[in-house]
């Protein structure tokens, strides 16, 4: 795999049983690249190892005053220099390629899992952890994959050089061969402590990142309530904790590095003293001593890779574990048994909510959280994305929550007992995922706008029956287009080519909400579920938006969760959902006069006011009955 070939057509099916297994899976899937890097690393290391004999040969030629052998030695050193340069260049190239391709594979896996889970991802994993996995953790995992091949080449070169020294000069070669394993393994007792300190540093860094993301997301609210400095102070304290943990971790790694310098230095001193004694006694030649000393000095270079691989593994193992926690999440979709996308009424058997085909149905819930859960359920998200660790009321909504609580189980088996929403009599969980998402689209109350131009924002999979112009008009985006046109000086005032910043932060809340609504209208699904689609706009705009939705979605099933009288009055039918059950159905004005619970939600009446109104209605009925009896 070359960098030019990225991204992968298929990143594969990762082994998510544990962090080390995931790292092994990554290395195994890049076996070809690892072998290439190892081969170039061996060439580089062996060429370096060839320098000491060549230098020793040259020194001995000078001592013996042999010009021909000195010329041969010079030529050999020149050839080794070319091989060292070639091996080092290609080793760096292949190792970096392994790092980039491994990081790209992990990022593709994370992107695929994010797209699969959707909004459920942040309900199961903290937002800060998701950010840490997709940024810093990916780099650390790639570092380990890169260092693995270089470490393998260094270990192989170390063995070859030690064997060569034993064969070349046993009296000194055995000393070097016995000392090398001790030098390589001397830092092992310190690695667990260093790993724990590194884990603590990453844990604190993840919490600081999560705190920072929360602070940035809620900065406008924090400024409004005067809590900006409070949260900034918390982030400063969290940052200081990260700094202290990083210093403690660095101290341990500095100690490991110091040992890696001290022990080899002691070996070289011992080797020189012992070798000089042998040379003085005439048992070895000066050139042989130079050769062994030079070889032992060069052995310190591959020893460095032992320290690097230990650091890389210590940093990448928890990173891989965090990636595994995200990649191991999965849906509980049932096997598909329906091929064609159905049409018809949208019905929830848990709450009894019915949205007839082709009508604009408004749903009123007294609890906003209950409305959000029901909206997700109508789109099939509540069943497919349910979190096994989530609260039972979220997993089941009403009766399903009661069953989950009684059974004491929140796993996938209990979730499958909850009846699925039906579209045209077909359960949504029996549809292929793509068909289910095409049939029923849910827009939550806080939609996200991705960065890009307005044309790219509205370039989404759709039926083709609704144009971007019609959708923008129905969502009353005229003022948004005007503001984008003014900001589009470089593109001749075309609002469709104006770039929208990340999450639409350059727009107001109402503008973001209406652009997201236009995007949903463009898709033109069989059933469109909107959760508070006009909560961020003024009453005049709200009435026009509601009328635009009804006109554009004529003949298509539309469900809107709302409590605004302006929107409810335009709906074909209104359903009141109270405590997880649809308790009243009718027109808005009719329900206002006949159902006190509906009137309480829509008019924001208190319980005392309801009691007074209810008693007044009862008195009116009693008086009416008395008047009828008197006339009789």
Coordinates of C-alpha atoms in Angstrom, one line a residue:
X1 CA 0.0 0.0 0.0
X2 CA 1.4 3.4 -1.1
X3 CA 0.2 6.7 0.4
X4 CA -1.1 7.7 -3.0
X5 CA -3.5 4.7 -2.8
X6 CA -5.2 6.0 0.3
X7 CA -8.0 5.8 1.5
X8 CA -8.4 2.1 1.6
X9 CA -11.3 0.7 -0.4
X10 CA -12.1 -1.4 2.7
X11 CA -10.2 -0.8 5.9
X12 CA -11.1 -4.3 7.1
X13 CA -12.8 -5.9 10.1
X14 CA -10.6 -5.1 13.1
X15 CA -9.9 -7.4 16.0
X16 CA -11.5 -5.4 18.9
X17 CA -11.1 -8.0 21.7
X18 CA -8.3 -6.0 23.3
X19 CA -5.8 -3.2 22.6
X20 CA -2.8 -5.5 22.0
X21 CA -4.9 -7.7 19.7
X22 CA -5.9 -4.6 17.7
X23 CA -2.3 -3.5 17.4
X24 CA -1.4 -7.0 16.2
X25 CA -4.2 -6.9 13.7
X26 CA -2.9 -3.6 12.3
X27 CA 0.6 -5.0 12.0
X28 CA -0.6 -8.1 10.3
X29 CA -2.6 -6.2 7.8
X30 CA 0.5 -4.2 6.9
X31 CA 2.8 -7.3 6.7
X32 CA 4.1 -6.4 3.3
X33 CA 5.0 -2.9 4.4
X34 CA 6.5 -4.2 7.6
X35 CA 8.7 -6.6 5.7
X36 CA 9.9 -3.9 3.3
X37 CA 10.8 -1.6 6.2
X38 CA 12.5 -4.5 8.0
X39 CA 14.6 -5.4 4.9
X40 CA 15.8 -1.8 4.4
X41 CA 16.5 -1.6 8.1
X42 CA 18.6 -4.7 8.0
X43 CA 20.5 -3.3 5.1
X44 CA 21.1 -0.1 7.0
X45 CA 22.1 -1.9 10.3
X46 CA 24.3 -4.4 8.6
X47 CA 26.1 -1.7 6.6
X48 CA 26.8 0.1 9.8
X49 CA 28.0 -3.1 11.3
X50 CA 30.4 -3.5 8.3
X51 CA 32.1 -0.3 9.1
X52 CA 34.1 -1.5 12.2
X53 CA 35.8 -4.4 10.4
X54 CA 36.6 -2.1 7.5
X55 CA 38.1 0.5 9.8
X56 CA 40.0 -2.2 11.7
X57 CA 41.2 -3.6 8.4
X58 CA 42.4 -0.1 7.4
X59 CA 44.1 0.5 10.8
X60 CA 45.9 -2.8 10.5
X61 CA 46.9 -2.0 6.9
X62 CA 48.5 1.2 8.1
X63 CA 50.3 -0.7 10.9
X64 CA 51.6 -3.2 8.4
X65 CA 52.4 -0.5 5.9
X66 CA 50.3 -2.2 3.2
X67 CA 49.0 0.3 0.6
X68 CA 46.9 -2.2 -1.4
X69 CA 45.0 -3.4 1.7
X70 CA 44.5 0.2 2.7
X71 CA 43.0 1.0 -0.8
X72 CA 40.7 -2.1 -0.5
X73 CA 39.6 -0.9 3.0
X74 CA 38.9 2.6 1.6
X75 CA 36.8 1.2 -1.2
X76 CA 34.9 -1.0 1.2
X77 CA 34.2 2.0 3.4
X78 CA 32.9 4.0 0.4
X79 CA 30.6 1.2 -0.6
X80 CA 29.3 0.8 2.9
X81 CA 28.7 4.5 3.0
X82 CA 26.5 4.3 -0.1
X83 CA 24.6 1.4 1.3
X84 CA 24.1 3.2 4.7
X85 CA 22.6 6.2 2.9
X86 CA 20.4 4.1 0.7
X87 CA 19.2 1.9 3.6
X88 CA 18.6 4.9 5.9
X89 CA 16.6 6.8 3.2
X90 CA 14.4 3.8 2.2
X91 CA 13.9 2.8 5.9
X92 CA 12.6 6.2 6.7
X93 CA 10.4 6.2 3.6
X94 CA 8.9 2.8 4.3
X95 CA 8.5 3.4 8.1
X96 CA 6.7 6.7 7.6
X97 CA 4.5 5.0 5.0
X98 CA 3.6 2.4 7.5
X99 CA 2.8 5.0 10.1
X100 CA 0.6 7.1 7.7
X101 CA -1.2 4.0 6.3
X102 CA -1.9 2.6 9.8
X103 CA -3.2 6.0 11.0
X104 CA -5.4 6.3 7.9
X105 CA -6.7 2.8 8.5
X106 CA -7.7 3.6 12.1
X107 CA -9.3 6.9 11.0
X108 CA -11.3 5.1 8.3
X109 CA -12.5 2.6 10.9
X110 CA -13.4 5.3 13.3
X111 CA -15.2 7.3 10.6
X112 CA -17.1 4.2 9.5
X113 CA -18.1 3.4 13.1
X114 CA -19.2 7.0 13.6
X115 CA -21.4 6.9 10.5
X116 CA -22.9 3.6 11.6
X117 CA -23.7 4.7 15.2
X118 CA -24.7 8.3 14.4
X119 CA -25.9 10.2 17.4
X120 CA -25.7 7.2 19.6
X121 CA -21.9 7.4 19.6
X122 CA -21.7 10.4 22.0
X123 CA -24.3 8.7 24.2
X124 CA -22.1 5.7 24.7
X125 CA -18.6 7.4 24.7
X126 CA -17.7 10.8 26.1
X127 CA -17.1 13.5 23.5
X128 CA -13.6 14.2 24.8
X129 CA -12.7 10.5 24.4
X130 CA -13.9 10.5 20.9
X131 CA -11.8 13.6 20.1
X132 CA -8.8 12.0 21.8
X133 CA -9.1 8.8 19.8
X134 CA -9.5 10.5 16.5
X135 CA -6.6 12.8 16.9
X136 CA -3.8 12.0 19.4
X137 CA -4.5 8.3 19.8
X138 CA -4.3 7.7 16.0
X139 CA -0.8 9.2 15.9
X140 CA 0.4 7.0 18.8
X141 CA -1.0 3.9 17.3
X142 CA 0.7 4.8 14.0
X143 CA 4.0 5.4 15.9
X144 CA 4.0 1.9 17.3
X145 CA 3.3 0.3 13.8
X146 CA 6.1 2.4 12.4
X147 CA 8.6 1.6 15.2
X148 CA 7.8 -2.2 15.0
X149 CA 9.7 -2.9 11.8
X150 CA 12.7 -0.7 12.8
X151 CA 12.8 -2.6 16.1
X152 CA 12.7 -6.0 14.3
X153 CA 15.5 -4.9 12.0
X154 CA 17.6 -3.6 15.0
X155 CA 17.0 -6.8 17.0
X156 CA 18.1 -9.0 14.0
X157 CA 21.2 -6.8 13.4
X158 CA 22.1 -7.1 17.1
X159 CA 22.0 -10.8 16.9
X160 CA 24.0 -10.9 13.7
X161 CA 26.7 -8.5 15.1
X162 CA 27.1 -10.5 18.3
X163 CA 27.4 -13.8 16.4
X164 CA 29.9 -12.1 14.1
X165 CA 32.0 -10.8 17.0
X166 CA 32.1 -14.2 18.7
X167 CA 33.4 -15.8 15.4
X168 CA 35.8 -12.9 14.8
X169 CA 37.3 -12.6 18.2
X170 CA 35.9 -14.9 20.9
X171 CA 37.9 -13.4 23.8
X172 CA 36.1 -10.0 23.4
X173 CA 33.0 -11.1 21.4
X174 CA 31.7 -13.3 24.2
X175 CA 31.9 -10.4 26.6
X176 CA 29.8 -8.2 24.2
X177 CA 27.3 -11.0 23.5
X178 CA 26.7 -11.6 27.2
X179 CA 26.3 -7.9 28.0
X180 CA 23.9 -7.0 25.2
X181 CA 20.8 -8.9 26.5
X182 CA 21.4 -7.4 30.0
X183 CA 21.6 -3.9 28.5
X184 CA 18.4 -4.5 26.4
X185 CA 16.4 -5.9 29.3
X186 CA 17.8 -3.6 32.1
X187 CA 14.9 -1.2 31.7
X188 CA 12.1 -3.8 31.9
X189 CA 11.6 -3.4 35.7
X190 CA 10.9 0.3 35.1
X191 CA 8.5 0.0 32.3
X192 CA 5.3 -0.9 34.3
X193 CA 5.8 2.2 36.4
X194 CA 6.5 4.3 33.4
X195 CA 3.4 2.9 31.7
X196 CA 1.2 3.7 34.7
X197 CA 2.4 7.2 34.7
X198 CA 1.8 7.5 31.0
X199 CA -1.7 6.1 31.4
X200 CA -2.5 8.6 34.1
X201 CA -1.2 11.4 31.9
X202 CA -3.5 10.4 29.0
X203 CA -6.5 9.9 31.3
X204 CA -6.1 13.5 32.7
X205 CA -5.5 14.8 29.2
X206 CA -8.7 13.1 28.0
X207 CA -10.7 14.7 30.8
X208 CA -9.1 18.1 30.1
X209 CA -10.0 17.7 26.4
X210 CA -13.6 16.8 27.3
X211 CA -13.8 19.8 29.6
X212 CA -12.4 22.1 26.9
X213 CA -14.9 20.8 24.3
X214 CA -17.8 21.3 26.7
X215 CA -16.6 24.8 27.6
X216 CA -16.3 25.8 23.9
X217 CA -19.7 24.3 23.0
X218 CA -21.4 26.2 25.8
X219 CA -19.3 29.4 25.7
X220 CA -22.3 31.6 24.7
X221 CA -24.4 30.3 27.5
X222 CA -21.5 30.6 30.0
X223 CA -21.0 34.2 29.1
X224 CA -24.7 34.8 29.5
X225 CA -24.8 33.5 33.1
X226 CA -21.4 34.9 34.0
X227 CA -19.8 31.4 34.4
X228 CA -17.1 31.8 31.8
X229 CA -14.3 32.5 34.3
X230 CA -15.5 29.6 36.5
X231 CA -15.2 27.1 33.8
X232 CA -11.9 28.6 32.5
X233 CA -10.6 28.2 36.1
X234 CA -11.6 24.5 36.0
X235 CA -9.8 24.0 32.7
X236 CA -6.7 25.7 34.1
X237 CA -6.7 23.3 37.0
X238 CA -7.2 20.4 34.7
X239 CA -4.4 21.6 32.5
X240 CA -2.0 21.9 35.5
X241 CA -2.9 18.4 36.5
X242 CA -2.0 17.2 32.9
X243 CA 1.3 19.1 33.1
X244 CA 2.2 17.6 36.5
X245 CA 1.4 14.1 35.2
X246 CA 3.4 14.7 32.0
X247 CA 6.4 15.9 34.1
X248 CA 6.2 12.8 36.3
X249 CA 6.0 10.6 33.2
X250 CA 8.9 12.4 31.6
X251 CA 11.1 11.9 34.7
X252 CA 10.6 8.1 34.4
X253 CA 11.4 8.0 30.8
X254 CA 14.4 10.2 31.4
X255 CA 15.6 7.7 34.0
X256 CA 15.2 4.9 31.4
X257 CA 17.2 6.9 28.9
X258 CA 19.9 7.5 31.5
X259 CA 20.2 3.8 32.2
X260 CA 20.4 3.2 28.4
X261 CA 23.4 5.6 28.3
X262 CA 25.1 4.6 31.6
X263 CA 25.2 0.8 31.2
X264 CA 26.5 0.8 27.6
X265 CA 29.1 3.4 28.7
X266 CA 30.3 1.0 31.4
X267 CA 30.4 -1.8 28.9
X268 CA 32.7 0.3 26.6
X269 CA 35.0 1.2 29.4
X270 CA 35.3 -2.4 30.5
X271 CA 35.8 -3.5 26.9
X272 CA 38.6 -0.9 26.3
X273 CA 40.4 -1.8 29.6
X274 CA 40.2 -5.6 29.0
X275 CA 41.0 -5.3 25.3
X276 CA 44.0 -3.0 26.0
X277 CA 45.3 -5.6 28.4
X278 CA 45.0 -8.3 25.8
X279 CA 46.7 -6.1 23.1
X280 CA 49.6 -5.3 25.5
X281 CA 50.1 -9.0 26.1
X282 CA 50.1 -9.6 22.4
X283 CA 47.1 -11.9 22.5
X284 CA 45.2 -9.7 20.0
X285 CA 46.2 -7.2 17.4
X286 CA 45.5 -3.4 17.6
X287 CA 43.2 -3.6 14.5
X288 CA 41.1 -6.3 16.2
X289 CA 40.7 -4.2 19.3
X290 CA 39.6 -1.2 17.2
X291 CA 37.2 -3.5 15.3
X292 CA 35.5 -4.9 18.4
X293 CA 35.4 -1.4 20.1
X294 CA 33.8 0.1 17.0
X295 CA 31.3 -2.7 16.7
X296 CA 30.3 -2.4 20.4
X297 CA 29.9 1.4 19.9
X298 CA 27.6 0.9 17.0
X299 CA 25.6 -1.7 18.9
X300 CA 24.4 1.2 21.1
X301 CA 22.4 2.5 18.1
X302 CA 20.1 -0.6 17.7
X303 CA 19.8 -0.7 21.5
X304 CA 18.0 2.7 21.2
X305 CA 15.3 1.0 19.3
X306 CA 14.5 -1.2 22.3
X307 CA 13.8 1.9 24.3
X308 CA 11.7 3.4 21.5
X309 CA 9.6 0.3 21.0
X310 CA 9.0 0.2 24.8
X311 CA 7.9 3.8 24.8
X312 CA 5.8 3.3 21.6
X313 CA 4.0 0.3 23.1
X314 CA 3.4 2.0 26.4
X315 CA 1.9 5.0 24.7
X316 CA 0.0 3.1 22.0
X317 CA -1.5 0.3 24.1
X318 CA -4.0 2.5 26.1
X319 CA -4.6 4.5 22.9
X320 CA -5.5 1.2 21.1
X321 CA -7.7 0.3 24.0
X322 CA -9.6 3.5 23.7
X323 CA -10.0 3.0 20.0
X324 CA -11.2 -0.5 20.7
X325 CA -13.9 0.8 23.0
X326 CA -15.2 2.9 20.2
X327 CA -14.8 0.3 17.4
X328 CA -16.4 -2.5 19.5
X329 CA -19.7 -0.6 19.7
X330 CA -22.3 -2.0 17.4
X331 CA -25.9 -1.9 16.4
X332 CA -28.5 -4.5 17.3
X333 CA -30.1 -4.5 13.8
X334 CA -32.1 -7.6 12.9
X335 CA -31.5 -9.4 9.6
X336 CA -33.4 -7.7 6.8
X337 CA -36.5 -9.6 5.6
X338 CA -38.0 -6.9 3.4
X339 CA -36.6 -5.8 0.0
X340 CA -38.8 -2.8 -1.1
X341 CA -39.2 0.4 0.9
X342 CA -42.8 0.3 2.3
X343 CA -45.3 3.2 2.2
X344 CA -48.3 3.9 4.4
X345 CA -49.1 5.0 8.0
X346 CA -46.3 5.5 10.5
X347 CA -47.4 3.7 13.8
X348 CA -45.7 3.2 17.1
X349 CA -47.2 0.3 19.0
X350 CA -45.6 1.3 22.3
X351 CA -47.2 4.7 22.6
X352 CA -50.1 4.1 20.2
X353 CA -49.0 7.1 18.1
X354 CA -50.4 7.0 14.6
X355 CA -49.3 9.3 11.8
X356 CA -51.5 8.7 8.8
X357 CA -49.9 8.6 5.4
X358 CA -49.9 11.9 3.5
X359 CA -51.0 14.0 6.5
X360 CA -49.2 16.6 8.6
X361 CA -49.4 15.3 12.2
X362 CA -48.3 17.3 15.2
X363 CA -47.3 15.6 18.4
X364 CA -47.5 17.3 21.8
X365 CA -45.5 16.0 24.7
X366 CA -45.3 17.6 28.1
X367 CA -41.8 16.3 28.6
X368 CA -39.2 17.5 26.0
X369 CA -36.9 14.5 26.8
X370 CA -39.8 12.1 26.1
X371 CA -40.5 13.9 22.8
X372 CA -36.9 13.5 21.8
X373 CA -36.9 9.8 22.6
X374 CA -40.1 9.3 20.8
X375 CA -38.8 11.1 17.7
X376 CA -35.7 8.8 17.6
X377 CA -38.0 5.8 18.1
X378 CA -40.1 6.8 15.1
X379 CA -37.0 6.8 13.0
X380 CA -35.9 3.4 14.2
X381 CA -33.0 4.9 16.2
X382 CA -34.2 4.1 19.7
X383 CA -34.2 0.3 18.9
X384 CA -31.1 0.2 16.8
X385 CA -28.9 2.6 18.8
X386 CA -30.1 1.8 22.3
X387 CA -27.3 1.8 24.8
X388 CA -27.1 -1.3 26.9
X389 CA -25.9 0.9 29.8
X390 CA -28.6 3.5 29.3
X391 CA -31.5 4.1 31.6
X392 CA -34.4 1.7 31.2
X393 CA -36.8 4.5 30.5
X394 CA -34.7 5.6 27.5
X395 CA -34.4 2.1 26.2
X396 CA -38.0 1.3 26.3
X397 CA -40.2 4.4 26.6
X398 CA -43.3 3.7 28.7
X399 CA -44.2 0.0 28.8
X400 CA -40.9 -1.1 27.4
X401 CA -39.2 0.8 30.3
X402 CA -41.3 -1.0 32.8
X403 CA -40.5 -4.4 31.3
X404 CA -36.8 -3.5 31.3
X405 CA -36.9 -2.5 34.9
X406 CA -38.7 -5.6 36.0
X407 CA -36.4 -7.9 34.3
X408 CA -33.3 -5.9 35.4
X409 CA -31.7 -6.3 32.0
X410 CA -30.6 -3.6 29.6
X411 CA -28.9 -5.8 27.0
X412 CA -29.8 -6.3 23.3
X413 CA -32.0 -9.3 24.1
X414 CA -34.4 -7.2 26.2
X415 CA -34.3 -4.4 23.6
X416 CA -35.5 -6.8 20.9
X417 CA -38.6 -7.5 22.9
X418 CA -39.8 -3.9 22.4
X419 CA -42.1 -3.7 19.4
X420 CA -40.6 -1.8 16.5
X421 CA -42.3 1.2 14.8
X422 CA -44.3 0.2 11.7
X423 CA -44.3 1.9 8.4
X424 CA -47.1 0.7 6.2
X425 CA -47.4 -2.3 8.5
X426 CA -43.7 -3.3 8.1
X427 CA -41.4 -3.1 11.2
X428 CA -38.6 -0.6 10.6
X429 CA -36.1 -3.0 12.1
X430 CA -36.8 -5.6 9.4
X431 CA -35.8 -3.1 6.7
X432 CA -32.2 -2.7 5.4
X433 CA -30.6 0.1 7.3
X434 CA -30.3 2.2 4.1
X435 CA -33.9 1.7 3.2
X436 CA -35.1 2.5 6.8
X437 CA -33.1 5.8 6.8
X438 CA -34.5 6.6 3.3
X439 CA -38.0 5.9 4.4
X440 CA -38.0 7.8 7.7
X441 CA -35.8 10.8 8.3
X442 CA -35.5 12.3 11.8
X443 CA -34.2 15.8 12.4
X444 CA -33.5 16.4 16.1
X445 CA -33.9 19.7 17.9
X446 CA -30.1 20.4 17.6
X447 CA -29.1 19.6 14.0
X448 CA -25.5 19.9 13.0
X449 CA -24.3 21.8 9.9
X450 CA -21.0 20.6 8.5
X451 CA -18.5 23.1 7.1
X452 CA -18.6 23.7 3.4
X453 CA -20.6 25.7 0.9
X454 CA -24.4 26.0 1.0
X455 CA -24.6 24.0 -2.2
X456 CA -22.5 21.2 -0.6
X457 CA -24.8 21.4 2.5
X458 CA -27.9 20.7 0.4
X459 CA -26.2 18.1 -1.9
X460 CA -27.6 15.1 0.0
X461 CA -29.2 11.9 -1.1
X462 CA -32.7 12.7 -2.1
X463 CA -35.7 11.6 -4.2
X464 CA -35.1 14.4 -6.6
X465 CA -38.7 15.7 -6.4
X466 CA -37.8 18.7 -4.2
X467 CA -35.3 21.3 -5.4
X468 CA -32.9 23.2 -3.1
X469 CA -34.7 26.4 -4.1
X470 CA -38.1 25.0 -3.0
X471 CA -36.7 23.7 0.2
X472 CA -35.0 27.0 1.1
X473 CA -38.2 28.8 0.3
X474 CA -40.4 26.5 2.4
X475 CA -37.9 26.9 5.3
X476 CA -38.1 30.7 5.0
X477 CA -34.3 31.1 4.4
X478 CA -34.5 34.3 2.4
X479 CA -32.7 36.3 5.1
X480 CA -30.1 33.6 5.4
X481 CA -29.5 33.7 1.6
X482 CA -29.2 37.5 1.8
X483 CA -26.6 37.4 4.6
X484 CA -24.6 34.7 2.8
X485 CA -24.7 36.7 -0.5
X486 CA -23.3 39.7 1.3
X487 CA -20.5 37.5 2.7
X488 CA -19.8 36.1 -0.7
X489 CA -17.9 39.0 -2.2
X490 CA -15.3 36.7 -3.8
X491 CA -18.0 34.6 -5.6
X492 CA -20.0 37.4 -7.2
X493 CA -22.7 37.3 -4.5
X494 CA -23.8 33.8 -5.1
X495 CA -25.0 32.5 -1.6
X496 CA -24.8 28.8 -2.8
X497 CA -21.0 29.1 -3.1
X498 CA -20.6 30.9 0.2
X499 CA -18.7 28.7 2.8
X500 CA -20.5 27.9 6.1
X501 CA -18.1 27.6 9.0
X502 CA -17.9 24.6 11.3
X503 CA -21.3 23.7 12.8
X504 CA -22.6 26.9 11.3
X505 CA -21.2 29.1 14.0
X506 CA -21.2 32.2 11.8
X507 CA -25.0 32.0 11.7
X508 CA -27.6 32.6 14.3
X509 CA -29.5 29.7 16.0
X510 CA -32.6 30.4 14.0
X511 CA -30.7 30.5 10.7
X512 CA -28.9 27.2 11.5
X513 CA -32.2 25.6 12.3
X514 CA -33.9 26.7 9.1
X515 CA -30.9 25.6 6.9
X516 CA -31.0 22.2 8.6
X517 CA -34.8 22.1 7.9
X518 CA -34.2 22.9 4.3
X519 CA -31.7 20.1 4.1
X520 CA -34.2 17.7 5.5
X521 CA -36.9 18.9 3.1
X522 CA -34.6 18.4 0.1
X523 CA -34.2 14.7 1.0
X524 CA -38.0 14.2 0.6
X525 CA -38.3 11.0 2.6
X526 CA -41.5 8.9 2.8
X527 CA -41.9 10.1 6.4
X528 CA -40.2 13.1 7.9
X529 CA -40.0 13.5 11.7
X530 CA -39.2 17.0 13.0
X531 CA -38.4 17.6 16.7
X532 CA -39.1 21.3 17.5
X533 CA -38.3 22.5 14.0
X534 CA -39.2 26.2 14.8
X535 CA -38.0 26.5 18.4
X536 CA -35.3 29.1 17.6
X537 CA -37.3 31.5 15.4
X538 CA -39.8 34.3 16.1
X539 CA -43.6 33.8 16.0
X540 CA -44.0 35.4 12.5
X541 CA -41.3 33.3 11.0
X542 CA -42.6 30.2 12.8
X543 CA -46.1 30.6 11.2
X544 CA -44.6 31.0 7.7
X545 CA -42.2 28.0 8.2
X546 CA -45.1 25.8 9.4
X547 CA -47.1 26.8 6.3
X548 CA -44.2 26.2 4.0
X549 CA -43.6 22.7 5.5
X550 CA -47.3 21.8 5.1
X551 CA -47.4 23.0 1.5
X552 CA -44.2 21.4 0.4
X553 CA -44.9 18.1 2.1
X554 CA -48.4 17.9 0.7
X555 CA -49.3 14.2 0.2
X556 CA -46.2 13.1 2.2
X557 CA -46.2 11.9 5.9
X558 CA -44.9 14.5 8.2
X559 CA -44.6 14.4 12.0
X560 CA -43.7 17.5 14.0
X561 CA -43.0 17.5 17.7
X562 CA -44.0 20.9 18.9
X563 CA -46.1 22.9 21.5
X564 CA -46.5 26.1 19.6
X565 CA -50.1 27.0 18.8
X566 CA -49.0 28.6 15.5
X567 CA -47.7 25.2 14.2
X568 CA -50.3 23.1 15.9
X569 CA -53.1 25.1 14.3
X570 CA -51.8 24.3 10.8
X571 CA -51.5 20.5 11.4
X572 CA -54.0 18.1 9.9
X573 CA -54.3 16.3 13.2
X574 CA -52.7 16.7 16.6
X575 CA -51.8 13.8 19.0
X576 CA -51.2 14.3 22.7
X577 CA -48.7 11.9 24.2
X578 CA -48.9 11.8 28.0
X579 CA -46.6 9.6 30.1
X580 CA -45.6 7.4 27.2
X581 CA -49.1 6.9 25.7
X582 CA -51.2 8.7 23.1
X583 CA -54.2 9.8 25.1
X584 CA -55.9 12.3 22.8
X585 CA -56.3 12.9 19.0
X586 CA -58.0 15.7 17.2
X587 CA -57.7 19.2 15.8
X588 CA -55.8 21.9 17.8
X589 CA -58.8 24.0 18.6
X590 CA -60.9 21.0 19.5
X591 CA -58.3 19.7 22.0
X592 CA -57.9 23.1 23.6
X593 CA -61.6 23.0 24.6
X594 CA -62.0 19.3 25.5
X595 CA -58.7 18.2 27.0
X596 CA -57.2 20.0 30.1
X597 CA -53.9 18.2 29.8
X598 CA -53.5 19.3 26.2
X599 CA -54.4 22.9 27.2
X600 CA -51.9 22.8 30.0
X601 CA -49.1 21.9 27.8
X602 CA -49.9 24.3 25.0
X603 CA -50.9 27.3 27.1
X604 CA -48.4 26.6 29.9
X605 CA -51.0 26.5 32.6
X606 CA -50.0 25.4 36.1
X607 CA -51.6 22.6 38.0
X608 CA -53.5 25.0 40.2
X609 CA -54.9 26.8 37.2
X610 CA -56.0 23.5 35.7
X611 CA -57.7 22.5 38.9
X612 CA -59.6 25.9 39.0
X613 CA -60.6 25.6 35.3
X614 CA -61.7 21.9 35.8
X615 CA -63.8 22.9 38.8
X616 CA -65.4 25.7 36.8
X617 CA -66.2 23.4 34.0
X618 CA -67.8 21.0 36.5
X619 CA -69.9 23.7 38.0
X620 CA -71.1 24.8 34.5
X621 CA -72.1 21.2 33.8
X622 CA -74.0 20.9 37.1
X623 CA -75.9 24.2 36.5
X624 CA -76.7 23.0 33.0
X625 CA -78.1 19.8 34.3
X626 CA -80.1 21.6 37.0
X627 CA -81.6 23.9 34.4
X628 CA -82.6 21.0 32.2
X629 CA -84.2 19.2 35.2
X630 CA -86.2 22.4 36.2
X631 CA -87.5 22.8 32.6
X632 CA -88.5 19.1 32.6

